[in-house]
Amino acid sequence: MASGDLRFDKKTREELWRVTAAEIERYFSHVDEGRVTPELVPEKVRAAVEACDFRSRMNPADAVQFLASGLSRYQTHTPHRRYFGLFNPSPASMGVAADALVAAFNPQLAAWSHSPLAIEIEAHLIRCFGEKFGYLRGGVDGTFTSGGAEANHTAVLTALTSVFPRFSSEGARALAGAPVMYCSSESHHSFQKAAMLCGLGRGAVRLIGTDSRYRIDTASLARAITADRKAGHQPFLAVATVGTTNAGVIDPLREVADIAARERIWFHADAAWGGAAALAPEMRGLLDGIELADSITFDAHKWLSVPMGAGLFLTRHGDILDRTFRVETAYMPREAKGLDVVDPHLHSMQWSRRFIGAKVFLALLAAGWEGYAAAVRHQAAMGRLLRRRLHENGWRVHNQTELPICCFTDPDGAGPHEIAMHVVASGEAWISTTVLGGLTALRACITNFATQESDIEALIVSLDAAREQVRRLAG
């Protein structure tokens, strides 16, 4: 290996690929055998990292083994079957392979002429997913994003551009009144970030209360819009969530769509997680009305189990992305000028970016729609089993959803935080707590296509043991 040769010689590369593949296979084969959670000792982690001072060179294969060993020891293992947490998946093998290929080929997706295959694959996927949500194939546009936060940010920008035509050139200062947008109090906080990043400020976000099932209260939504108009403000966006982060709740999509249409504002559906229900025919009805949305957020790195991050922004308005993001440059490639193609840098928030859609494409090629339908169906079944077993063991479940999230408490008052800490500290599983309507509850979500009935039973055993321990400590 010559000094300064960042590609290395063939022999070194072959050993590097062999060791990398072996470490990945070792992790996939054994991740479910160990703890879900790491030992949380900052000084140990820092000592391991700070030992790498970069003054001397490390053999490439040894460097890979160092990183793999460290990640195995110091990580909450989201690919573990007993990780019942946030929407972090166990990655599909084809997604891992795709990310490796993309890293090697390193396609640049700013201009069509530089990566025609990659860009057309992503365009094809956007049309396919748009159809799954009920958009007409010829009327779907969109872009891949780093994740749901960027997709939701894109939604805010497209809404501003659509409702206020002068916004792209003159910004919010061109508006006669303060622009305001509406989300459920259970919506994702990325909308508040988006409002800040768009220069509107968090005060532009109206958080609408929910009904007894934690769905957006549409009567309150309608009243808020009326009150804001009377106050001289300018409503421009209503958001419905398809599978809230807290409780997996789906807002009444058709009702929100009707209000948005009547008020002539943009209707966005944040289906980052719950949108995958569209892939299982028997669950598609849960998303009734999503086809009316002006735009949709969907994250393939959640329920479709591809490596992070792989978000999509979809829209039924073919010109809105161009109107929102087009800028003219003198330096970008022009080989495709005159062709019926789109340069992504004119079509999205990002400029230079990697081939995000590759992992979705390869995973779909291997599994097909039916393979993903089976995965969605299985996780929903595990959610129903968890809900039933919680009831049978004397826990109180507080959310109503057909998606695999359970929010629950001990009716006798054992503290949710204390129970969660006992479970997590044991290493047997990972769960969390959240707040629903002022109530602190435990939260367990099925995020792994490999989670089985035995894992649900193991979680129940851990929860019951933690509850008893917390009760004893409380006297």
Short mmCIF file of C-alpha atoms in Angstrom, two decimals:
data_model
loop_
_atom_site.label_atom_id
_atom_site.label_comp_id
_atom_site.label_asym_id
_atom_site.label_seq_id
_atom_site.Cartn_x
_atom_site.Cartn_y
_atom_site.Cartn_z
CA MET A 1 0.00 0.00 0.00
CA ALA A 2 1.77 3.13 -1.22
CA SER A 3 1.78 6.19 0.99
CA GLY A 4 -0.89 8.66 -0.13
CA ASP A 5 -2.74 6.06 -2.25
CA LEU A 6 -6.29 6.36 -0.88
CA ARG A 7 -7.57 3.56 -3.13
CA PHE A 8 -4.89 1.05 -2.06
CA ASP A 9 -3.49 -1.76 -4.16
CA LYS A 10 -5.61 -4.71 -5.30
CA LYS A 11 -4.36 -7.09 -2.59
CA THR A 12 -5.13 -4.59 0.20
CA ARG A 13 -8.57 -3.86 -1.23
CA GLU A 14 -9.46 -7.54 -1.46
CA GLU A 15 -8.56 -8.04 2.19
CA LEU A 16 -10.49 -4.89 3.10
CA TRP A 17 -13.66 -6.07 1.32
CA ARG A 18 -13.31 -9.56 2.85
CA VAL A 19 -13.02 -8.21 6.39
CA THR A 20 -15.84 -5.68 5.87
CA ALA A 21 -18.20 -8.35 4.54
CA ALA A 22 -17.25 -10.69 7.38
CA GLU A 23 -17.95 -8.03 10.02
CA ILE A 24 -21.35 -7.22 8.49
CA GLU A 25 -22.28 -10.90 8.34
CA ARG A 26 -21.11 -11.43 11.92
CA TYR A 27 -23.31 -8.57 13.07
CA PHE A 28 -26.37 -9.76 11.14
CA SER A 29 -25.89 -13.32 12.44
CA HIS A 30 -25.40 -12.46 16.11
CA VAL A 31 -27.09 -9.11 16.85
CA ASP A 32 -30.14 -10.78 18.41
CA GLU A 33 -28.03 -12.83 20.81
CA GLY A 34 -26.68 -9.95 22.88
CA ARG A 35 -27.93 -6.93 24.79
CA VAL A 36 -30.15 -4.44 23.02
CA THR A 37 -28.62 -1.50 24.87
CA PRO A 38 -25.00 -0.52 25.56
CA GLU A 39 -23.21 0.26 28.78
CA LEU A 40 -23.51 4.05 29.16
CA VAL A 41 -20.07 5.06 30.45
CA PRO A 42 -18.89 8.17 28.56
CA GLU A 43 -15.29 7.97 29.75
CA LYS A 44 -14.86 4.48 28.30
CA VAL A 45 -16.24 5.50 24.92
CA ARG A 46 -14.12 8.66 24.80
CA ALA A 47 -10.97 6.78 25.78
CA ALA A 48 -11.50 4.32 22.93
CA VAL A 49 -12.03 7.13 20.41
CA GLU A 50 -9.27 9.42 21.65
CA ALA A 51 -6.71 6.60 21.36
CA CYS A 52 -6.98 7.20 17.60
CA ASP A 53 -4.70 10.22 17.27
CA PHE A 54 -4.04 9.74 13.50
CA ARG A 55 -0.28 10.20 13.96
CA SER A 56 0.44 6.68 12.80
CA ARG A 57 -1.29 4.68 10.10
CA MET A 58 -3.49 1.71 10.86
CA ASN A 59 -3.87 -1.27 8.58
CA PRO A 60 -7.16 -0.74 6.65
CA ALA A 61 -8.64 -4.10 7.67
CA ASP A 62 -7.72 -3.47 11.31
CA ALA A 63 -9.39 -0.06 11.11
CA VAL A 64 -12.64 -1.66 9.90
CA GLN A 65 -12.51 -4.22 12.70
CA PHE A 66 -11.92 -1.45 15.25
CA LEU A 67 -15.03 0.41 14.11
CA ALA A 68 -17.19 -2.71 13.88
CA SER A 69 -16.14 -3.82 17.36
CA GLY A 70 -16.84 -0.39 18.80
CA LEU A 71 -20.29 -0.16 17.20
CA SER A 72 -21.13 -3.65 18.46
CA ARG A 73 -20.26 -2.61 22.01
CA TYR A 74 -21.41 1.00 22.13
CA GLN A 75 -24.75 1.24 20.35
CA THR A 76 -28.41 0.69 21.04
CA HIS A 77 -28.96 -2.06 18.52
CA THR A 78 -31.93 -0.87 16.50
CA PRO A 79 -31.63 -3.98 14.25
CA HIS A 80 -32.28 -6.19 17.33
CA ARG A 81 -35.60 -8.04 17.33
CA ARG A 82 -36.33 -6.66 20.82
CA TYR A 83 -35.83 -3.02 19.97
CA PHE A 84 -39.35 -1.66 20.51
CA GLY A 85 -38.55 1.98 20.07
CA LEU A 86 -38.64 4.73 17.52
CA PHE A 87 -39.04 4.10 13.80
CA ASN A 88 -35.53 2.69 13.33
CA PRO A 89 -35.44 -0.52 11.30
CA SER A 90 -33.31 -3.57 10.95
CA PRO A 91 -31.87 -2.85 7.48
CA ALA A 92 -32.76 -5.07 4.56
CA SER A 93 -29.70 -6.86 3.19
CA MET A 94 -30.29 -5.46 -0.29
CA GLY A 95 -30.27 -1.96 1.15
CA VAL A 96 -26.86 -2.57 2.71
CA ALA A 97 -25.54 -3.90 -0.61
CA ALA A 98 -26.98 -0.89 -2.44
CA ASP A 99 -25.32 1.59 -0.08
CA ALA A 100 -21.97 -0.14 -0.62
CA LEU A 101 -22.37 0.04 -4.42
CA VAL A 102 -23.40 3.68 -4.28
CA ALA A 103 -20.40 4.50 -2.11
CA ALA A 104 -18.10 2.84 -4.65
CA PHE A 105 -19.63 4.29 -7.85
CA ASN A 106 -20.30 7.62 -6.10
CA PRO A 107 -22.86 8.95 -8.59
CA GLN A 108 -23.58 12.69 -8.43
CA LEU A 109 -27.31 13.31 -8.80
CA ALA A 110 -27.30 17.06 -9.29
CA ALA A 111 -27.45 16.89 -13.09
CA TRP A 112 -29.24 14.30 -15.26
CA SER A 113 -26.36 13.99 -17.73
CA HIS A 114 -23.99 12.88 -14.95
CA SER A 115 -26.22 10.06 -13.59
CA PRO A 116 -29.03 9.25 -16.02
CA LEU A 117 -29.69 5.73 -14.73
CA ALA A 118 -29.77 6.74 -11.07
CA ILE A 119 -32.03 9.73 -11.73
CA GLU A 120 -34.46 7.72 -13.88
CA ILE A 121 -34.59 4.95 -11.24
CA GLU A 122 -35.59 7.51 -8.63
CA ALA A 123 -38.18 9.05 -10.95
CA HIS A 124 -39.62 5.57 -11.58
CA LEU A 125 -39.82 4.88 -7.85
CA ILE A 126 -41.55 8.21 -7.23
CA ARG A 127 -44.20 7.31 -9.82
CA CYS A 128 -44.64 3.83 -8.33
CA PHE A 129 -45.06 5.07 -4.75
CA GLY A 130 -47.33 7.87 -5.92
CA GLU A 131 -49.61 5.26 -7.46
CA LYS A 132 -49.66 3.27 -4.20
CA PHE A 133 -50.98 6.38 -2.47
CA GLY A 134 -53.64 6.91 -5.12
CA TYR A 135 -52.05 9.55 -7.31
CA LEU A 136 -52.45 9.19 -11.08
CA ARG A 137 -49.20 7.79 -12.52
CA GLY A 138 -48.93 10.54 -15.09
CA GLY A 139 -49.54 13.22 -12.47
CA VAL A 140 -46.92 12.32 -9.86
CA ASP A 141 -43.80 14.33 -9.17
CA GLY A 142 -41.42 14.31 -6.26
CA THR A 143 -37.90 13.94 -4.98
CA PHE A 144 -35.91 11.72 -2.67
CA THR A 145 -34.80 13.44 0.54
CA SER A 146 -32.49 12.79 3.45
CA GLY A 147 -35.55 11.92 5.53
CA GLY A 148 -38.97 13.01 6.67
CA ALA A 149 -37.75 16.30 8.15
CA GLU A 150 -36.44 17.45 4.77
CA ALA A 151 -39.60 16.20 3.05
CA ASN A 152 -41.78 18.13 5.50
CA HIS A 153 -39.59 21.21 5.05
CA THR A 154 -40.10 20.83 1.31
CA ALA A 155 -43.86 20.67 1.90
CA VAL A 156 -43.80 23.98 3.77
CA LEU A 157 -41.81 25.62 0.97
CA THR A 158 -44.06 24.28 -1.80
CA ALA A 159 -47.15 25.37 0.14
CA LEU A 160 -45.76 28.89 0.52
CA THR A 161 -44.88 29.00 -3.18
CA SER A 162 -48.29 27.70 -4.24
CA VAL A 163 -50.43 29.93 -2.04
CA PHE A 164 -48.22 33.03 -2.32
CA PRO A 165 -46.79 33.27 -5.88
CA ARG A 166 -44.39 36.08 -4.92
CA PHE A 167 -42.83 34.12 -2.08
CA SER A 168 -40.02 32.53 -4.14
CA SER A 169 -38.70 35.88 -5.32
CA GLU A 170 -39.56 38.20 -2.45
CA GLY A 171 -40.03 36.00 0.59
CA ALA A 172 -42.42 36.54 3.47
CA ARG A 173 -41.89 40.32 3.34
CA ALA A 174 -44.06 40.37 0.22
CA LEU A 175 -47.09 39.08 2.12
CA ALA A 176 -49.82 41.36 3.43
CA GLY A 177 -50.12 39.40 6.69
CA ALA A 178 -48.28 36.80 8.73
CA PRO A 179 -48.35 33.34 7.11
CA VAL A 180 -49.66 30.58 9.39
CA MET A 181 -49.83 26.78 9.13
CA TYR A 182 -51.79 24.16 11.04
CA CYS A 183 -50.74 20.82 12.54
CA SER A 184 -52.07 18.53 15.21
CA SER A 185 -50.52 18.84 18.66
CA GLU A 186 -49.45 15.23 18.00
CA SER A 187 -47.70 16.10 14.72
CA HIS A 188 -43.97 15.75 14.18
CA HIS A 189 -41.84 18.60 15.47
CA SER A 190 -40.05 18.88 12.12
CA PHE A 191 -42.80 21.30 11.07
CA GLN A 192 -41.73 23.71 13.80
CA LYS A 193 -38.15 23.41 12.58
CA ALA A 194 -39.31 23.97 9.00
CA ALA A 195 -41.12 27.14 10.03
CA MET A 196 -37.93 28.40 11.67
CA LEU A 197 -35.80 27.48 8.64
CA CYS A 198 -38.24 29.21 6.28
CA GLY A 199 -37.92 32.41 8.29
CA LEU A 200 -41.49 32.26 9.58
CA GLY A 201 -40.65 31.39 13.18
CA ARG A 202 -42.26 28.80 15.46
CA GLY A 203 -45.11 31.21 16.11
CA ALA A 204 -46.37 30.55 12.57
CA VAL A 205 -47.28 26.98 13.55
CA ARG A 206 -50.75 26.58 15.04
CA LEU A 207 -50.88 23.35 17.05
CA ILE A 208 -54.48 22.16 16.92
CA GLY A 209 -55.85 20.07 19.76
CA THR A 210 -56.96 16.47 19.38
CA ASP A 211 -60.04 14.39 20.03
CA SER A 212 -60.27 11.50 22.50
CA ARG A 213 -58.34 9.28 20.07
CA TYR A 214 -55.50 11.84 19.67
CA ARG A 215 -56.55 12.73 16.10
CA ILE A 216 -56.59 16.33 14.96
CA ASP A 217 -59.87 18.01 15.95
CA THR A 218 -61.15 19.24 12.59
CA ALA A 219 -63.75 21.55 14.13
CA SER A 220 -60.97 23.29 16.05
CA LEU A 221 -58.91 23.42 12.85
CA ALA A 222 -61.70 25.16 10.96
CA ARG A 223 -62.24 27.64 13.79
CA ALA A 224 -58.53 28.45 13.99
CA ILE A 225 -58.33 29.23 10.29
CA THR A 226 -61.38 31.50 10.52
CA ALA A 227 -59.97 33.31 13.54
CA ASP A 228 -56.60 33.82 11.86
CA ARG A 229 -58.17 35.26 8.73
CA LYS A 230 -60.19 37.70 10.84
CA ALA A 231 -56.97 38.72 12.60
CA GLY A 232 -55.33 39.54 9.26
CA HIS A 233 -53.09 36.47 9.15
CA GLN A 234 -52.66 34.36 6.02
CA PRO A 235 -53.27 30.61 6.34
CA PHE A 236 -51.39 28.54 3.76
CA LEU A 237 -50.96 24.92 4.96
CA ALA A 238 -52.88 22.20 6.80
CA VAL A 239 -51.09 19.00 7.81
CA ALA A 240 -52.59 15.60 8.58
CA THR A 241 -50.42 12.91 10.15
CA VAL A 242 -50.62 9.29 9.01
CA GLY A 243 -49.23 7.44 12.00
CA THR A 244 -48.17 9.86 14.73
CA THR A 245 -44.81 9.28 16.39
CA ASN A 246 -46.34 9.12 19.85
CA ALA A 247 -49.25 6.78 19.28
CA GLY A 248 -49.55 5.70 15.64
CA VAL A 249 -52.74 7.69 15.14
CA ILE A 250 -54.06 8.55 11.67
CA ASP A 251 -55.78 11.91 11.35
CA PRO A 252 -59.14 12.12 9.50
CA LEU A 253 -57.67 12.70 6.06
CA ARG A 254 -60.84 13.46 4.11
CA GLU A 255 -62.04 15.99 6.66
CA VAL A 256 -58.72 17.85 6.64
CA ALA A 257 -58.71 17.70 2.83
CA ASP A 258 -62.20 19.23 2.69
CA ILE A 259 -61.18 22.10 4.99
CA ALA A 260 -58.01 22.76 3.00
CA ALA A 261 -59.93 22.78 -0.29
CA ARG A 262 -62.58 25.12 1.09
CA GLU A 263 -59.94 27.49 2.47
CA ARG A 264 -57.76 27.21 -0.66
CA ILE A 265 -54.67 26.22 1.28
CA TRP A 266 -52.15 23.41 0.70
CA PHE A 267 -52.96 20.00 2.21
CA HIS A 268 -49.97 17.89 3.21
CA ALA A 269 -50.06 14.31 4.55
CA ASP A 270 -47.12 13.36 6.74
CA ALA A 271 -47.11 9.60 6.15
CA ALA A 272 -43.44 9.13 7.01
CA TRP A 273 -44.10 5.91 8.94
CA GLY A 274 -47.75 4.95 8.60
CA GLY A 275 -47.77 5.39 4.83
CA ALA A 276 -46.37 1.88 4.47
CA ALA A 277 -49.87 0.60 5.27
CA ALA A 278 -50.65 1.38 1.62
CA LEU A 279 -48.55 -1.64 0.62
CA ALA A 280 -50.81 -4.17 2.38
CA PRO A 281 -54.16 -4.28 0.52
CA GLU A 282 -56.17 -5.06 3.65
CA MET A 283 -54.71 -1.97 5.38
CA ARG A 284 -55.01 0.45 2.45
CA GLY A 285 -58.38 1.68 3.73
CA LEU A 286 -56.66 3.25 6.73
CA LEU A 287 -55.24 5.82 4.32
CA ASP A 288 -58.52 6.73 2.66
CA GLY A 289 -58.27 10.33 1.48
CA ILE A 290 -54.50 10.52 1.24
CA GLU A 291 -54.85 10.73 -2.54
CA LEU A 292 -56.41 14.17 -2.01
CA ALA A 293 -53.24 15.55 -0.44
CA ASP A 294 -51.30 18.12 -2.43
CA SER A 295 -48.15 16.46 -1.14
CA ILE A 296 -47.06 13.45 0.90
CA THR A 297 -44.03 12.63 3.04
CA PHE A 298 -42.93 9.00 3.13
CA ASP A 299 -39.80 7.45 4.68
CA ALA A 300 -38.54 4.22 3.16
CA HIS A 301 -36.00 3.98 5.99
CA LYS A 302 -38.80 3.39 8.46
CA TRP A 303 -41.27 0.57 7.74
CA LEU A 304 -39.58 -0.44 4.46
CA SER A 305 -36.39 -1.23 6.40
CA VAL A 306 -33.74 0.26 4.16
CA PRO A 307 -30.67 1.89 5.73
CA MET A 308 -31.02 5.51 6.78
CA GLY A 309 -31.82 7.86 5.33
CA ALA A 310 -34.30 7.52 2.50
CA GLY A 311 -37.20 9.96 2.53
CA LEU A 312 -39.57 10.86 -0.27
CA PHE A 313 -41.55 13.98 -1.02
CA LEU A 314 -44.42 13.26 -3.41
CA THR A 315 -46.83 15.70 -5.02
CA ARG A 316 -49.67 15.68 -7.55
CA HIS A 317 -48.64 19.12 -8.83
CA GLY A 318 -46.15 18.66 -11.63
CA ASP A 319 -44.79 22.20 -11.68
CA ILE A 320 -44.51 23.07 -8.00
CA LEU A 321 -40.99 21.74 -7.34
CA ASP A 322 -39.62 23.63 -10.32
CA ARG A 323 -41.37 26.82 -9.20
CA THR A 324 -40.07 26.37 -5.66
CA PHE A 325 -36.43 25.46 -6.29
CA ARG A 326 -35.32 26.52 -9.77
CA VAL A 327 -32.24 28.74 -9.88
CA GLU A 328 -30.09 29.51 -12.91
CA THR A 329 -26.34 28.88 -12.94
CA ALA A 330 -23.50 29.26 -15.43
CA TYR A 331 -21.43 26.34 -14.17
CA MET A 332 -23.76 23.31 -14.05
CA PRO A 333 -23.52 20.66 -16.84
CA ARG A 334 -25.63 21.40 -19.92
CA GLU A 335 -25.20 18.21 -21.96
CA ALA A 336 -28.86 17.28 -21.42
CA LYS A 337 -30.23 20.64 -22.57
CA GLY A 338 -33.16 20.07 -24.91
CA LEU A 339 -33.87 16.55 -23.65
CA ASP A 340 -37.09 15.64 -21.85
CA VAL A 341 -35.36 15.27 -18.49
CA VAL A 342 -35.13 16.98 -15.09
CA ASP A 343 -31.93 18.09 -13.37
CA PRO A 344 -32.53 17.33 -9.66
CA HIS A 345 -30.64 20.41 -8.44
CA LEU A 346 -33.42 22.49 -10.03
CA HIS A 347 -36.06 20.32 -8.45
CA SER A 348 -35.22 19.93 -4.77
CA MET A 349 -33.64 21.42 -1.69
CA GLN A 350 -30.43 19.47 -2.12
CA TRP A 351 -27.72 20.13 -4.69
CA SER A 352 -24.97 17.54 -4.64
CA ARG A 353 -26.30 14.32 -3.19
CA ARG A 354 -25.89 10.59 -3.21
CA PHE A 355 -28.11 8.04 -4.97
CA ILE A 356 -30.66 7.69 -2.14
CA GLY A 357 -33.14 5.63 -4.15
CA ALA A 358 -30.70 2.79 -4.89
CA LYS A 359 -31.40 0.98 -1.62
CA VAL A 360 -35.15 1.24 -2.15
CA PHE A 361 -34.82 0.03 -5.74
CA LEU A 362 -32.68 -3.03 -4.95
CA ALA A 363 -34.79 -3.94 -1.93
CA LEU A 364 -37.97 -3.78 -4.01
CA LEU A 365 -36.39 -5.78 -6.83
CA ALA A 366 -35.60 -8.59 -4.37
CA ALA A 367 -38.77 -8.50 -2.25
CA GLY A 368 -41.39 -7.20 -4.67
CA TRP A 369 -44.51 -5.44 -3.48
CA GLU A 370 -45.82 -8.68 -2.00
CA GLY A 371 -42.68 -9.17 0.06
CA TYR A 372 -43.16 -5.76 1.61
CA ALA A 373 -46.87 -6.35 2.07
CA ALA A 374 -45.98 -9.48 4.05
CA ALA A 375 -43.51 -7.54 6.22
CA VAL A 376 -46.07 -4.81 6.96
CA ARG A 377 -48.74 -7.42 7.65
CA HIS A 378 -46.47 -9.33 10.04
CA GLN A 379 -45.49 -6.28 12.06
CA ALA A 380 -49.13 -5.21 12.34
CA ALA A 381 -49.95 -8.72 13.64
CA MET A 382 -47.15 -8.45 16.22
CA GLY A 383 -48.63 -5.12 17.31
CA ARG A 384 -52.03 -6.73 17.83
CA LEU A 385 -50.40 -9.54 19.83
CA LEU A 386 -48.57 -7.05 22.02
CA ARG A 387 -51.77 -5.13 22.67
CA ARG A 388 -53.61 -8.34 23.63
CA ARG A 389 -50.84 -9.58 25.93
CA LEU A 390 -50.63 -6.22 27.68
CA HIS A 391 -54.37 -6.36 28.39
CA GLU A 392 -54.09 -9.94 29.65
CA ASN A 393 -51.29 -8.99 32.04
CA GLY A 394 -53.09 -6.09 33.60
CA TRP A 395 -51.64 -3.14 31.72
CA ARG A 396 -53.86 -0.30 30.51
CA VAL A 397 -53.46 0.56 26.79
CA HIS A 398 -54.29 4.19 25.96
CA ASN A 399 -54.07 4.52 22.16
CA GLN A 400 -56.38 3.19 19.49
CA THR A 401 -54.65 2.34 16.23
CA GLU A 402 -54.27 -0.52 13.80
CA LEU A 403 -50.61 0.36 13.41
CA PRO A 404 -48.13 -1.50 15.67
CA ILE A 405 -47.64 1.02 18.49
CA CYS A 406 -48.86 0.52 22.06
CA CYS A 407 -48.94 3.29 24.68
CA PHE A 408 -49.70 1.85 28.10
CA THR A 409 -49.46 2.32 31.87
CA ASP A 410 -49.73 0.32 35.05
CA PRO A 411 -53.25 0.94 36.45
CA ASP A 412 -51.84 0.78 39.98
CA GLY A 413 -49.53 3.71 39.29
CA ALA A 414 -46.05 2.22 38.94
CA GLY A 415 -44.01 4.99 37.31
CA PRO A 416 -43.58 4.68 33.52
CA HIS A 417 -40.11 6.28 33.53
CA GLU A 418 -38.89 3.94 36.26
CA ILE A 419 -40.29 0.89 34.46
CA ALA A 420 -38.68 1.92 31.17
CA MET A 421 -35.31 2.51 32.86
CA HIS A 422 -35.38 -0.96 34.44
CA VAL A 423 -36.16 -2.60 31.10
CA VAL A 424 -33.52 -0.65 29.20
CA ALA A 425 -30.86 -1.13 31.88
CA SER A 426 -31.42 -4.89 31.77
CA GLY A 427 -30.38 -4.95 28.11
CA GLU A 428 -33.32 -7.26 27.39
CA ALA A 429 -35.26 -4.75 25.27
CA TRP A 430 -35.54 -1.06 24.44
CA ILE A 431 -38.77 0.83 25.07
CA SER A 432 -39.47 4.47 25.81
CA THR A 433 -41.97 6.80 27.40
CA THR A 434 -44.02 9.58 25.90
CA VAL A 435 -46.79 11.98 26.86
CA LEU A 436 -50.34 11.70 25.52
CA GLY A 437 -52.78 14.43 26.48
CA GLY A 438 -50.79 15.15 29.63
CA LEU A 439 -50.49 11.45 30.53
CA THR A 440 -47.03 9.90 30.74
CA ALA A 441 -47.12 6.42 29.26
CA LEU A 442 -44.79 3.66 28.21
CA ARG A 443 -44.43 3.29 24.44
CA ALA A 444 -43.52 0.13 22.52
CA CYS A 445 -43.45 -0.02 18.73
CA ILE A 446 -42.79 -2.96 16.43
CA THR A 447 -40.08 -1.71 14.06
CA ASN A 448 -38.41 -4.96 12.99
CA PHE A 449 -39.67 -7.37 10.32
CA ALA A 450 -37.91 -10.18 12.24
CA THR A 451 -39.69 -9.64 15.58
CA GLN A 452 -41.56 -12.82 16.53
CA GLU A 453 -44.09 -13.94 19.14
CA SER A 454 -41.24 -15.08 21.39
CA ASP A 455 -39.89 -11.52 21.41
CA ILE A 456 -43.28 -10.15 22.40
CA GLU A 457 -43.45 -12.66 25.25
CA ALA A 458 -39.93 -11.72 26.35
CA LEU A 459 -40.95 -8.05 26.45
CA ILE A 460 -44.01 -8.86 28.54
CA VAL A 461 -41.83 -10.79 31.01
CA SER A 462 -39.38 -7.86 31.23
CA LEU A 463 -42.20 -5.35 31.71
CA ASP A 464 -43.91 -7.42 34.41
CA ALA A 465 -40.62 -7.88 36.28
CA ALA A 466 -39.81 -4.17 36.06
CA ARG A 467 -43.30 -3.24 37.26
CA GLU A 468 -42.96 -5.47 40.32
CA GLN A 469 -39.54 -4.05 41.12
CA VAL A 470 -40.80 -0.47 40.84
CA ARG A 471 -43.77 -1.29 43.07
CA ARG A 472 -41.49 -2.83 45.72
CA LEU A 473 -39.16 0.18 45.68
CA ALA A 474 -42.18 2.48 46.05
CA GLY A 475 -43.28 0.52 49.13
#
